[in-house]
Amino acid sequence: MKILIFGSSGLVGKSLERVLSNSTKVDELICSTRNDTDLTDLISTKEKISHIKPDLIIIAAAKVGGIFANDTYRTDFILENLKINMNIFEGCINFPNIKIINLGSSCIYPLNAQDPISEKSFMTGTLEPTNSPYAMAKLSAIEIGRSLNKEYGNKVINLMPTNLYGPNDNFSLENSHVIPGLIHRMYLAKNAGDKEFKIWGSGKPLREFLFVDDLSNFIESILDFKDLKYDLYNVGSGEEVSIIELAKMIKKVLSYEGNINTDLSMPDGNPRKFLDSGRVNETGWKAKVKLEEGIKITYEWFLSNLNNQIRT
């Protein structure tokens, strides 16, 4: 197979490159970044797709961030993510044989969806307000993909992973997701000798986390699209942890000796978000990397890339 990855410089893209480079199913792997293709520009995107003519496109490109970034840069999040997905799908219209794996997010599900959240909760209620623009863009991508499939024939699989983390994550102090953000801030607190470390919100919300290579291994297993009953799959680890317990786990990995307290002036977000991964488990896949092990791997990558990779 000839596979084109859009968004290959990010957390998921780098993981996919590691995993798919060693796959016997892949004959040619093209890893595209914003340096060679502006996905917010339709002409540039169409030219890339028509030039490569891949068998499969994996959409790993997205503007992503944590609660603070999603709630602060709302316009940027919805516009950029809409443009990326619209342009890629439109670029495939003249190539009905191109298959597409579209990567979304568990934030597409309603705020009050019953846990564990099944794929049947899709489009059944109001979104969580702090990241609704991003979620709306991801919801639109699913609908565009379904329209493309029905009208032009392209096979599209939508994967909704839970909170991802791992090497090559964004460790920004303000705009990152929870695990890389906590690692970076706690690393600074440790080096400064701070006796107190504050986590945002109450620490009570429950979250599910998935090591990014587990997602990539699932993608590798479905490259041929065989025996897939659905076009929408949740991809979760099957384990959840409170934010305060997560912070304690990171404290242990970093050997930080200060006290962990809460900052109630910051938002909690959704109180619980736990995916029903029954569909994906039926394919024979299950997550393998335990949370503490994954945090250790992520922290080692963070330390080895302090000088040239960490975005502040």
Short mmCIF file of C-alpha atoms in Angstrom, two decimals:
data_model
loop_
_atom_site.label_atom_id
_atom_site.label_comp_id
_atom_site.label_asym_id
_atom_site.label_seq_id
_atom_site.Cartn_x
_atom_site.Cartn_y
_atom_site.Cartn_z
CA MET A 1 0.00 0.00 0.00
CA LYS A 2 0.99 3.58 -0.60
CA ILE A 3 0.03 5.59 2.46
CA LEU A 4 -0.02 9.38 2.85
CA ILE A 5 -0.01 10.75 6.40
CA PHE A 6 -1.16 14.34 6.78
CA GLY A 7 0.15 15.86 10.01
CA SER A 8 3.21 13.66 10.36
CA SER A 9 5.21 16.02 12.58
CA GLY A 10 2.88 15.87 15.59
CA LEU A 11 2.24 13.44 18.40
CA VAL A 12 0.15 11.00 16.36
CA GLY A 13 1.97 11.54 13.08
CA LYS A 14 5.39 10.72 14.52
CA SER A 15 3.99 7.63 16.19
CA LEU A 16 2.39 6.48 12.95
CA GLU A 17 5.70 6.99 11.16
CA ARG A 18 7.47 4.81 13.75
CA VAL A 19 4.90 2.04 13.56
CA LEU A 20 4.05 2.01 9.86
CA SER A 21 7.69 2.23 8.75
CA ASN A 22 8.07 -1.30 10.12
CA SER A 23 4.80 -2.70 8.75
CA THR A 24 4.88 -5.41 6.09
CA LYS A 25 1.56 -4.02 4.81
CA VAL A 26 3.15 -0.75 3.72
CA ASP A 27 5.07 -0.44 0.45
CA GLU A 28 5.51 3.32 0.51
CA LEU A 29 4.96 5.79 3.34
CA ILE A 30 4.74 9.51 2.57
CA CYS A 31 4.89 11.72 5.65
CA SER A 32 3.55 15.18 4.90
CA THR A 33 3.94 18.24 7.14
CA ARG A 34 2.93 21.89 6.90
CA ASN A 35 6.39 22.52 5.40
CA ASP A 36 5.37 20.81 2.15
CA THR A 37 1.58 21.23 2.16
CA ASP A 38 -0.65 23.99 3.50
CA LEU A 39 -3.77 22.04 4.40
CA THR A 40 -5.72 25.24 5.02
CA ASP A 41 -5.32 25.98 1.30
CA LEU A 42 -7.51 23.90 -1.03
CA ILE A 43 -5.26 24.19 -4.08
CA SER A 44 -2.16 23.11 -2.17
CA THR A 45 -4.02 20.17 -0.64
CA LYS A 46 -5.49 19.03 -3.97
CA GLU A 47 -2.08 19.20 -5.64
CA LYS A 48 -0.53 17.01 -2.96
CA ILE A 49 -3.22 14.35 -3.21
CA SER A 50 -3.29 14.30 -7.03
CA HIS A 51 0.53 14.09 -7.17
CA ILE A 52 0.88 11.24 -4.65
CA LYS A 53 -2.31 9.31 -5.54
CA PRO A 54 -2.13 7.23 -2.37
CA ASP A 55 -4.15 4.11 -1.61
CA LEU A 56 -4.85 5.43 1.87
CA ILE A 57 -4.79 8.84 3.56
CA ILE A 58 -4.49 9.12 7.33
CA ILE A 59 -5.68 12.49 8.63
CA ALA A 60 -3.55 13.17 11.70
CA ALA A 61 -3.32 16.90 11.03
CA ALA A 62 -5.20 19.15 13.45
CA LYS A 63 -4.88 22.22 15.63
CA VAL A 64 -5.02 20.80 19.15
CA GLY A 65 -4.66 21.99 22.73
CA GLY A 66 -5.88 21.64 26.29
CA ILE A 67 -8.77 23.30 28.11
CA PHE A 68 -7.12 26.73 28.27
CA ALA A 69 -6.18 26.82 24.58
CA ASN A 70 -9.53 25.46 23.39
CA ASP A 71 -11.51 27.97 25.42
CA THR A 72 -9.24 30.95 24.61
CA TYR A 73 -8.57 30.54 20.88
CA ARG A 74 -12.06 29.34 19.95
CA THR A 75 -12.20 30.93 16.49
CA ASP A 76 -8.80 29.58 15.47
CA PHE A 77 -9.70 26.07 16.60
CA ILE A 78 -12.92 25.79 14.63
CA LEU A 79 -11.73 27.56 11.47
CA GLU A 80 -8.37 25.83 11.08
CA ASN A 81 -9.71 22.36 11.81
CA LEU A 82 -12.66 22.84 9.48
CA LYS A 83 -10.38 24.00 6.66
CA ILE A 84 -7.98 21.06 7.10
CA ASN A 85 -10.68 18.42 6.91
CA MET A 86 -12.78 20.10 4.22
CA ASN A 87 -9.78 20.47 1.93
CA ILE A 88 -8.55 16.89 2.35
CA PHE A 89 -11.96 15.36 1.74
CA GLU A 90 -12.64 17.63 -1.23
CA GLY A 91 -9.22 16.77 -2.61
CA CYS A 92 -10.27 13.10 -2.74
CA ILE A 93 -13.46 13.62 -4.79
CA ASN A 94 -11.78 12.74 -8.08
CA PHE A 95 -10.08 9.70 -6.54
CA PRO A 96 -12.85 7.38 -5.28
CA ASN A 97 -10.42 4.53 -4.65
CA ILE A 98 -8.53 6.47 -1.97
CA LYS A 99 -9.44 5.18 1.48
CA ILE A 100 -9.36 7.56 4.42
CA ILE A 101 -8.73 7.10 8.14
CA ASN A 102 -9.97 10.23 9.88
CA LEU A 103 -8.72 10.85 13.41
CA GLY A 104 -11.07 12.77 15.65
CA SER A 105 -11.46 13.10 19.39
CA SER A 106 -13.66 11.87 22.21
CA CYS A 107 -14.70 15.50 22.74
CA ILE A 108 -17.24 15.05 19.93
CA TYR A 109 -19.61 13.44 22.41
CA PRO A 110 -22.23 15.41 24.38
CA LEU A 111 -21.42 16.81 27.80
CA ASN A 112 -24.09 14.67 29.44
CA ALA A 113 -23.48 11.47 27.49
CA GLN A 114 -23.80 8.40 29.66
CA ASP A 115 -20.51 6.80 30.71
CA PRO A 116 -19.01 4.72 29.31
CA ILE A 117 -19.68 6.75 26.18
CA SER A 118 -20.66 4.63 23.19
CA GLU A 119 -20.59 5.57 19.53
CA LYS A 120 -24.39 5.67 19.68
CA SER A 121 -24.08 8.95 21.63
CA PHE A 122 -22.91 10.67 18.44
CA MET A 123 -24.91 13.88 17.83
CA THR A 124 -27.35 13.30 20.69
CA GLY A 125 -26.80 16.38 22.87
CA THR A 126 -25.07 19.63 23.82
CA LEU A 127 -21.27 19.75 23.67
CA GLU A 128 -18.94 20.54 26.57
CA PRO A 129 -18.65 24.36 26.32
CA THR A 130 -14.88 24.85 26.82
CA ASN A 131 -13.98 22.91 23.65
CA SER A 132 -17.18 23.02 21.59
CA PRO A 133 -15.57 24.82 18.58
CA TYR A 134 -12.95 22.08 18.20
CA ALA A 135 -15.58 19.39 18.74
CA MET A 136 -17.87 20.95 16.14
CA ALA A 137 -15.08 20.87 13.56
CA LYS A 138 -14.46 17.19 14.29
CA LEU A 139 -18.18 16.40 14.08
CA SER A 140 -18.31 18.14 10.71
CA ALA A 141 -15.41 16.03 9.47
CA ILE A 142 -17.34 12.83 10.20
CA GLU A 143 -20.38 14.11 8.34
CA ILE A 144 -18.27 15.25 5.37
CA GLY A 145 -16.59 11.83 5.26
CA ARG A 146 -19.94 10.05 5.30
CA SER A 147 -21.19 12.31 2.51
CA LEU A 148 -18.07 11.61 0.46
CA ASN A 149 -18.56 7.88 0.93
CA LYS A 150 -22.23 7.95 -0.09
CA GLU A 151 -21.81 10.22 -3.10
CA TYR A 152 -18.35 9.36 -4.44
CA GLY A 153 -17.55 5.94 -2.94
CA ASN A 154 -14.46 6.66 -0.83
CA LYS A 155 -14.26 4.33 2.16
CA VAL A 156 -13.84 6.37 5.35
CA ILE A 157 -13.16 5.11 8.88
CA ASN A 158 -13.46 7.59 11.77
CA LEU A 159 -11.43 6.88 14.90
CA MET A 160 -12.23 8.74 18.12
CA PRO A 161 -9.32 8.18 20.52
CA THR A 162 -9.45 9.13 24.16
CA ASN A 163 -6.85 11.58 25.57
CA LEU A 164 -3.57 10.74 23.84
CA TYR A 165 -0.06 11.29 25.19
CA GLY A 166 3.50 10.19 24.47
CA PRO A 167 6.77 11.23 22.80
CA ASN A 168 6.60 14.27 20.48
CA ASP A 169 3.68 15.74 22.41
CA ASN A 170 3.27 19.50 22.83
CA PHE A 171 4.68 20.44 26.24
CA SER A 172 3.61 24.07 26.13
CA LEU A 173 2.97 25.53 29.57
CA GLU A 174 -0.37 27.03 28.50
CA ASN A 175 -1.61 25.28 25.37
CA SER A 176 -0.83 21.61 26.01
CA HIS A 177 -3.00 18.71 27.05
CA VAL A 178 -3.05 17.61 30.67
CA ILE A 179 -0.21 15.03 30.84
CA PRO A 180 2.49 16.99 28.95
CA GLY A 181 1.38 20.19 30.71
CA LEU A 182 1.67 18.63 34.16
CA ILE A 183 5.03 17.06 33.32
CA HIS A 184 6.51 20.37 32.15
CA ARG A 185 5.13 22.46 35.02
CA MET A 186 6.11 19.90 37.65
CA TYR A 187 9.60 19.60 36.16
CA LEU A 188 10.01 23.37 36.57
CA ALA A 189 8.61 23.23 40.11
CA LYS A 190 11.03 20.48 41.03
CA ASN A 191 14.04 22.34 39.64
CA ALA A 192 12.96 25.54 41.40
CA GLY A 193 12.60 23.72 44.71
CA ASP A 194 8.93 24.69 45.02
CA LYS A 195 7.22 23.14 48.01
CA GLU A 196 3.75 23.41 46.42
CA PHE A 197 2.39 22.42 43.03
CA LYS A 198 -1.11 23.44 41.99
CA ILE A 199 -3.26 21.55 39.51
CA TRP A 200 -6.03 23.29 37.60
CA GLY A 201 -9.54 22.79 38.95
CA SER A 202 -10.64 20.53 41.76
CA GLY A 203 -8.68 17.46 40.67
CA LYS A 204 -11.87 15.39 40.83
CA PRO A 205 -12.66 14.92 37.11
CA LEU A 206 -12.00 11.44 35.78
CA ARG A 207 -10.09 10.97 32.55
CA GLU A 208 -9.00 8.11 30.34
CA PHE A 209 -5.58 8.22 28.68
CA LEU A 210 -4.08 6.23 25.80
CA PHE A 211 -0.40 5.93 24.92
CA VAL A 212 -0.11 7.11 21.33
CA ASP A 213 1.68 4.01 19.98
CA ASP A 214 -1.29 1.90 21.06
CA LEU A 215 -3.46 3.96 18.69
CA SER A 216 -0.92 3.59 15.88
CA ASN A 217 -0.78 -0.17 16.39
CA PHE A 218 -4.55 -0.35 15.99
CA ILE A 219 -4.37 1.71 12.80
CA GLU A 220 -1.70 -0.64 11.45
CA SER A 221 -4.01 -3.58 12.13
CA ILE A 222 -6.87 -2.11 10.03
CA LEU A 223 -4.98 -0.75 7.02
CA ASP A 224 -6.78 -3.19 4.72
CA PHE A 225 -10.20 -2.13 6.09
CA LYS A 226 -11.25 -5.80 6.27
CA ASP A 227 -13.85 -7.06 8.75
CA LEU A 228 -14.78 -3.55 9.91
CA LYS A 229 -18.50 -3.40 10.69
CA TYR A 230 -18.72 0.33 11.38
CA ASP A 231 -17.35 3.67 10.18
CA LEU A 232 -17.01 5.09 13.73
CA TYR A 233 -14.84 3.59 16.45
CA ASN A 234 -13.91 4.77 19.92
CA VAL A 235 -10.32 3.92 20.82
CA GLY A 236 -9.70 3.91 24.57
CA SER A 237 -7.47 2.26 27.14
CA GLY A 238 -10.32 0.97 29.28
CA GLU A 239 -8.86 2.60 32.40
CA GLU A 240 -9.63 5.95 34.01
CA VAL A 241 -7.95 8.06 36.68
CA SER A 242 -8.78 11.30 38.51
CA ILE A 243 -6.68 14.34 37.71
CA ILE A 244 -5.38 14.46 41.29
CA GLU A 245 -4.31 10.80 41.11
CA LEU A 246 -2.69 11.48 37.74
CA ALA A 247 -0.72 14.35 39.28
CA LYS A 248 0.44 12.03 42.08
CA MET A 249 1.56 9.46 39.51
CA ILE A 250 3.55 12.11 37.64
CA LYS A 251 4.98 13.29 40.98
CA LYS A 252 6.25 9.75 41.58
CA VAL A 253 7.81 9.45 38.11
CA LEU A 254 9.52 12.85 38.42
CA SER A 255 10.55 12.27 42.08
CA TYR A 256 9.04 15.63 42.99
CA GLU A 257 8.88 16.17 46.76
CA GLY A 258 6.46 19.10 47.07
CA ASN A 259 2.78 19.05 48.00
CA ILE A 260 0.05 18.88 45.35
CA ASN A 261 -2.85 21.30 45.83
CA THR A 262 -5.79 22.42 43.69
CA ASP A 263 -6.54 25.75 41.98
CA LEU A 264 -10.30 26.21 42.03
CA SER A 265 -10.09 29.38 39.92
CA MET A 266 -9.35 27.20 36.87
CA PRO A 267 -12.04 25.13 35.06
CA ASP A 268 -12.50 21.39 35.51
CA GLY A 269 -14.07 20.70 32.15
CA ASN A 270 -16.18 17.59 31.77
CA PRO A 271 -16.51 15.79 35.16
CA ARG A 272 -16.05 12.37 33.56
CA LYS A 273 -15.25 11.16 30.08
CA PHE A 274 -14.81 7.41 29.73
CA LEU A 275 -15.19 5.69 26.37
CA ASP A 276 -16.94 2.47 25.58
CA SER A 277 -14.31 0.72 23.46
CA GLY A 278 -16.36 -2.43 22.89
CA ARG A 279 -16.41 -2.03 19.12
CA VAL A 280 -12.65 -1.67 18.79
CA ASN A 281 -12.00 -4.50 21.25
CA GLU A 282 -14.17 -6.76 19.06
CA THR A 283 -11.52 -6.43 16.34
CA GLY A 284 -9.02 -8.10 18.67
CA TRP A 285 -7.18 -4.92 19.67
CA LYS A 286 -6.56 -3.84 23.25
CA ALA A 287 -4.30 -1.16 24.71
CA LYS A 288 -1.03 -2.56 26.05
CA VAL A 289 0.88 0.33 27.64
CA LYS A 290 -0.11 1.04 31.26
CA LEU A 291 -0.38 4.68 32.32
CA GLU A 292 2.64 4.86 34.63
CA GLU A 293 4.83 3.09 32.07
CA GLY A 294 3.67 5.50 29.36
CA ILE A 295 4.34 8.52 31.59
CA LYS A 296 7.89 7.27 32.21
CA ILE A 297 8.52 6.94 28.45
CA THR A 298 7.02 10.38 27.83
CA TYR A 299 9.08 11.99 30.58
CA GLU A 300 12.29 10.43 29.24
CA TRP A 301 11.51 11.89 25.81
CA PHE A 302 10.81 15.28 27.42
CA LEU A 303 14.18 15.27 29.20
CA SER A 304 16.08 14.28 26.07
CA ASN A 305 14.43 17.04 24.02
CA LEU A 306 14.50 19.98 26.40
CA ASN A 307 16.81 22.10 24.30
CA ASN A 308 15.27 21.82 20.85
CA GLN A 309 11.76 20.45 21.09
CA ILE A 310 9.85 21.96 24.00
CA ARG A 311 7.51 24.78 23.03
CA THR A 312 6.93 27.24 25.86
#
